[in-house]
XYZ file of C-alpha atoms in Angstrom:
287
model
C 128.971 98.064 119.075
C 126.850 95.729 116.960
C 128.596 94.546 113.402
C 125.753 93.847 110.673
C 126.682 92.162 107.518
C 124.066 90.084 105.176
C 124.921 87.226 103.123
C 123.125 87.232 99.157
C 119.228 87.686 99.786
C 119.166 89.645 102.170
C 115.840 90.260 104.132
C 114.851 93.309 105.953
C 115.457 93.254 109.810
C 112.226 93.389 111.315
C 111.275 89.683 109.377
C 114.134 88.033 110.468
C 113.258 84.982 112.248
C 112.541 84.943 116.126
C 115.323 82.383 116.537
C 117.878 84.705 116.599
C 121.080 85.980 119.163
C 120.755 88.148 121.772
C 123.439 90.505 122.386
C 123.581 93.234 125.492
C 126.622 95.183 125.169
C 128.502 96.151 128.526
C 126.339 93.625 130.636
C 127.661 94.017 133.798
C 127.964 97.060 133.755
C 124.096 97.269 133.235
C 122.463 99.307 136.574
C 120.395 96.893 138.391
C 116.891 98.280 139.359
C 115.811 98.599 143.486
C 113.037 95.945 143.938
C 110.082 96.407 145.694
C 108.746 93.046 146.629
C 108.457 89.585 145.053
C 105.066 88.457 145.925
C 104.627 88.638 149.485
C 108.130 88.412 150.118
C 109.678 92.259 151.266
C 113.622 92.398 149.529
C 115.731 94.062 152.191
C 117.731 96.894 149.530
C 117.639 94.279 146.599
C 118.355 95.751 143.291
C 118.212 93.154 140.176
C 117.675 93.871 136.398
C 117.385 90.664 133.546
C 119.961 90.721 130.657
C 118.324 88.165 129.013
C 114.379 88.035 130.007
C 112.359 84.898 129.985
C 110.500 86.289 126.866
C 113.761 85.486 124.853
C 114.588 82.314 125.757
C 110.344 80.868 125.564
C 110.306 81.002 129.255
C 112.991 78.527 130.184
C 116.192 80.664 131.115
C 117.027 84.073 132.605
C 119.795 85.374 133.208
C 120.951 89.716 134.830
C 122.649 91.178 137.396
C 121.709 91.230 141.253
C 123.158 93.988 143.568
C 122.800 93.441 147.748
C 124.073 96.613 148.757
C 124.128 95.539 152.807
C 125.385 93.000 155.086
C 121.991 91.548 156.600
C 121.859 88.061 155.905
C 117.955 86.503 154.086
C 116.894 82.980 154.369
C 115.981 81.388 151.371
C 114.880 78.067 149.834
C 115.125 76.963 146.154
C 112.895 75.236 143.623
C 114.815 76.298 140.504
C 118.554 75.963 139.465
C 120.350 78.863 139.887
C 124.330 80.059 138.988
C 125.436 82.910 140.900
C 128.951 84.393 139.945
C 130.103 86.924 142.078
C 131.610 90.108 140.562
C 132.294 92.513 142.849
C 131.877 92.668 146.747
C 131.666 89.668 149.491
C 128.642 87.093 148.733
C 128.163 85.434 152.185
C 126.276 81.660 151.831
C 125.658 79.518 154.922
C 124.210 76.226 153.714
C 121.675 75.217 156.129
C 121.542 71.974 155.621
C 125.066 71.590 157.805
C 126.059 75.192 158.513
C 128.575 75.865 156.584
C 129.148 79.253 155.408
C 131.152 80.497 152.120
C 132.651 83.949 151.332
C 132.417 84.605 147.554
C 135.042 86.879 146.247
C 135.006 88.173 142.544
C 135.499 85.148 140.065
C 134.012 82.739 142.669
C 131.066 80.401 141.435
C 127.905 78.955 143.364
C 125.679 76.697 141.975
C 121.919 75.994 144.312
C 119.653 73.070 143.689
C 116.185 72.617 144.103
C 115.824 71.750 147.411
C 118.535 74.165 149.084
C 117.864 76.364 151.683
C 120.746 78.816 152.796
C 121.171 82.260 153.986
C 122.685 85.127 152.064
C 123.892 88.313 152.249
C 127.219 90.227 152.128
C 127.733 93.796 149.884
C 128.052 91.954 146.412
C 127.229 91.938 142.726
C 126.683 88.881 140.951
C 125.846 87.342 137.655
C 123.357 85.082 137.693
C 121.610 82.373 135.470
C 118.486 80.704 136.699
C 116.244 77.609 135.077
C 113.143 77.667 135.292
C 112.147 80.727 135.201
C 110.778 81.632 139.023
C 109.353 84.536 138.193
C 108.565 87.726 136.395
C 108.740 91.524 136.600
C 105.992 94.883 136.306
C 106.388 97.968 137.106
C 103.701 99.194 138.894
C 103.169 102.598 140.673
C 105.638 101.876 143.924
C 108.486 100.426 141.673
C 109.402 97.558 140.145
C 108.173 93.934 141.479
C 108.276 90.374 140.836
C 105.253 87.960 139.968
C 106.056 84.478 140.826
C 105.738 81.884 138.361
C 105.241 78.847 140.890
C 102.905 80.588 143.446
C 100.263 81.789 142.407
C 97.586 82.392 144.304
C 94.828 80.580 143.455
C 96.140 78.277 141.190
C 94.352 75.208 140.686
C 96.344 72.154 141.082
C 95.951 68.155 141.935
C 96.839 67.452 145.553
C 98.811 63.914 145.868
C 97.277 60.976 147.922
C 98.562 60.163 151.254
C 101.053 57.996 151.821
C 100.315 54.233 152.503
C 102.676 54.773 155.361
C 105.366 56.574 157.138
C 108.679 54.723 157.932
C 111.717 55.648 160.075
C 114.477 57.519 158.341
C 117.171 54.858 157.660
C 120.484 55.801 156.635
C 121.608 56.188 153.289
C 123.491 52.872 152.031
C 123.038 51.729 148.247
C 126.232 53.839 147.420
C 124.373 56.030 145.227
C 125.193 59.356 144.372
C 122.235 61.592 146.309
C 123.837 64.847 145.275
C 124.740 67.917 147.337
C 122.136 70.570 147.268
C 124.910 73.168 146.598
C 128.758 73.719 145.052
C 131.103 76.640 145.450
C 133.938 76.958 142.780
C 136.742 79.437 144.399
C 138.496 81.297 141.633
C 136.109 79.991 138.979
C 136.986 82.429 136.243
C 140.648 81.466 136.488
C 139.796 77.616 136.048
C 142.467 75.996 133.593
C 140.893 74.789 130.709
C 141.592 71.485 128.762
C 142.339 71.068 124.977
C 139.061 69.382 123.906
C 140.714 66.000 122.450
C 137.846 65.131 119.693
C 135.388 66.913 118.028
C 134.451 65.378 114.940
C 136.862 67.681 113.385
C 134.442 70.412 114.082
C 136.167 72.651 117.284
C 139.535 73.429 116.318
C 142.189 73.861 118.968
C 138.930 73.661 121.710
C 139.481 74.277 125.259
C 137.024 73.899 128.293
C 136.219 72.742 131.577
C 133.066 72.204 133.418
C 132.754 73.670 136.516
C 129.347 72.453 137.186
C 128.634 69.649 135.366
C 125.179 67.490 134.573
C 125.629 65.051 137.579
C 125.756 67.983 139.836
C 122.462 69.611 138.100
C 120.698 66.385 137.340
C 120.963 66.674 134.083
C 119.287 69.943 133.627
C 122.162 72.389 132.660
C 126.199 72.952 132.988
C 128.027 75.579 133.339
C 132.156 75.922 132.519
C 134.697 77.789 131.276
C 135.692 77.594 126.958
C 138.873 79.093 125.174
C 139.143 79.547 121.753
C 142.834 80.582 121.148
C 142.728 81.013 116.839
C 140.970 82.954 114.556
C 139.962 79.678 112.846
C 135.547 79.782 111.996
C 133.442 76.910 113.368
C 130.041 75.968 112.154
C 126.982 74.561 114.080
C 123.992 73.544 115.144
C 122.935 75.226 118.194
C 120.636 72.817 119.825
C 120.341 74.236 123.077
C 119.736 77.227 125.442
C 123.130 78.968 125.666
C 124.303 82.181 127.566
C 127.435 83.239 127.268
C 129.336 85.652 129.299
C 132.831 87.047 127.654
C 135.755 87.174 130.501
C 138.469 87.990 127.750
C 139.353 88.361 123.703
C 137.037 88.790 121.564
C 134.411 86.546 120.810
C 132.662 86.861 116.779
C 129.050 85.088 116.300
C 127.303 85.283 113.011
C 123.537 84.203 112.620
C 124.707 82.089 108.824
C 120.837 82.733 107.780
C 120.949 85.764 108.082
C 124.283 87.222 108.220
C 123.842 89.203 111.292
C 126.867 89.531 113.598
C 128.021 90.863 116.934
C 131.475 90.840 118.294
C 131.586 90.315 121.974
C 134.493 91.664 124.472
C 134.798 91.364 128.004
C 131.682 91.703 130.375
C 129.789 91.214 127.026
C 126.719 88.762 127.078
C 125.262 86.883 124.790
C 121.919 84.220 124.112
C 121.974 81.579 121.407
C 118.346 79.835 121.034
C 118.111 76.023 119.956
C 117.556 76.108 116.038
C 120.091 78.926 115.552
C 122.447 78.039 112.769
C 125.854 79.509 113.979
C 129.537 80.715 112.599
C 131.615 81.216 116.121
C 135.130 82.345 115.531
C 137.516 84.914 117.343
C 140.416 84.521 120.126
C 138.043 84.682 123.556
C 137.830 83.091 127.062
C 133.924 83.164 128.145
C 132.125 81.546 131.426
């Protein structure tokens, strides 16, 4: 159900202003779509479908559903950042790197870094968020199939030079952070969160915690876990890409130019874009 209300002036709908919400209704309950191929890569009984498409969000996020109906395992490497919760089924992971393997259960997290390479497989369904965007989908006569964003054949790029030279791998001793290529939250979605302690007097009675947090992504995104528990309005600024997946409550976001608003419930999903000016109120818990 979508709730539309309009503040004094009120324009018509189709001149609103492309910085606006997206709202999908039911969104994991949304039927993923079988998958043909992704470039030259064959999907062994892959079905995927985007709830929020890289159109919306100016090619930077995307964010759907993926269903791997079967146990065989896939080897895979990653140039993006991806989320991956894991809502129904078993989501096997063995982290190649050192071999160690994870069994996702509902509510679970895993977060993969550019760089990883793992296997997966299992009978699962998972949420997922992904930045950048790694590619694109058609339909074409044999079904549905991806377009890669970062290989595309033919593309013309500038080849590095050669390195000066090639040194023996030393060990890793200045104490610096490197960064695992991977993290696995068990029981994510029943993370305790923490009353935010100041806000500027802006959140009232704010609760979160980060399950992935910007040293673990580089700096590039963060994912975590928020509780509102009043009915109390807050105003902002949304200066950011932001999806938002409703685990509980219900969750009330009004576009305050142009009055528009949707109340979310559980499995709900929603998109704010950066320049949306937003009213958030409700009693919710959302990942």
């Amino acid at each position: 159900m979508v709730d539309v209300s309009y503040k004094a002036n009120p324009r018509n709908a189709n001149e609103l202003s492309p910085i606006r919400t997206k709202f999908v209704k039911g969104a994991l309950s949304t039927p993923p779509v079988t998958v043909d191929s992704i470039g030259q890569s064959e999907q062994d009984a892959w079905n995927q479908v985007n709830l929020i498409d890289p159109i919306d969000t100016n090619i930077t996020v995307v964010t759907g559903i993926a269903h791997h109906p079967t146990r065989t395992m896939s080897e895979g490497a990653f140039y993006y950042h991806q989320f991956a919760l894991c809502i129904e089924g078993e989501m096997v992971v063995q982290n190649l790197a050192n071999g160690n393997v994870y069994y996702g259960k509902p509510g679970d997290l895993y977060y993969w870094a550019p760089g990883h390479h793992q296997m997966l497989g299992g009978p699962f369904k998972a949420y997922f968020v992904k930045t950048p965007i790694p590619s694109k989908w058609i339909l074409t006569p044999t079904g549905k199939q991806g377009v890669p964003m970062f290989e595309l054949e033919n593309e013309t790029r500038l080849e590095g030079s050669q390195p000066t030279e090639v040194r023996p791998v030393r060990p890793w001793k200045s104490g610096v952070n490197r960064g695992p290529r991977m993290k696995f939250i068990r029981g994510a979605t029943d993370a305790t969160a923490m009353t935010v302690g100041d806000t500027g007097g802006r959140l009232d009675a704010w609760k979160q915690v980060e399950l992935i947090n910007p040293t673990d992504t580089d700096f590039t995104a963060v994912a975590g876990i928020a509780e509102h528990p009043t009915n109390t309005e807050i105003e902002w600024k949304q200066r950011r890409h932001q999806v938002v997946l409703v685990l509980d409550g219900e969750l009330v976001s009004e576009d305050a130019d142009t009055g528009v608003t949707y109340k979310g419930h559980k499995g709900d999903v929603l998109y704010w874009p950066p320049g949306l000016n937003l009213r958030l109120g409700g009693e919710f818990r959302a990942y």
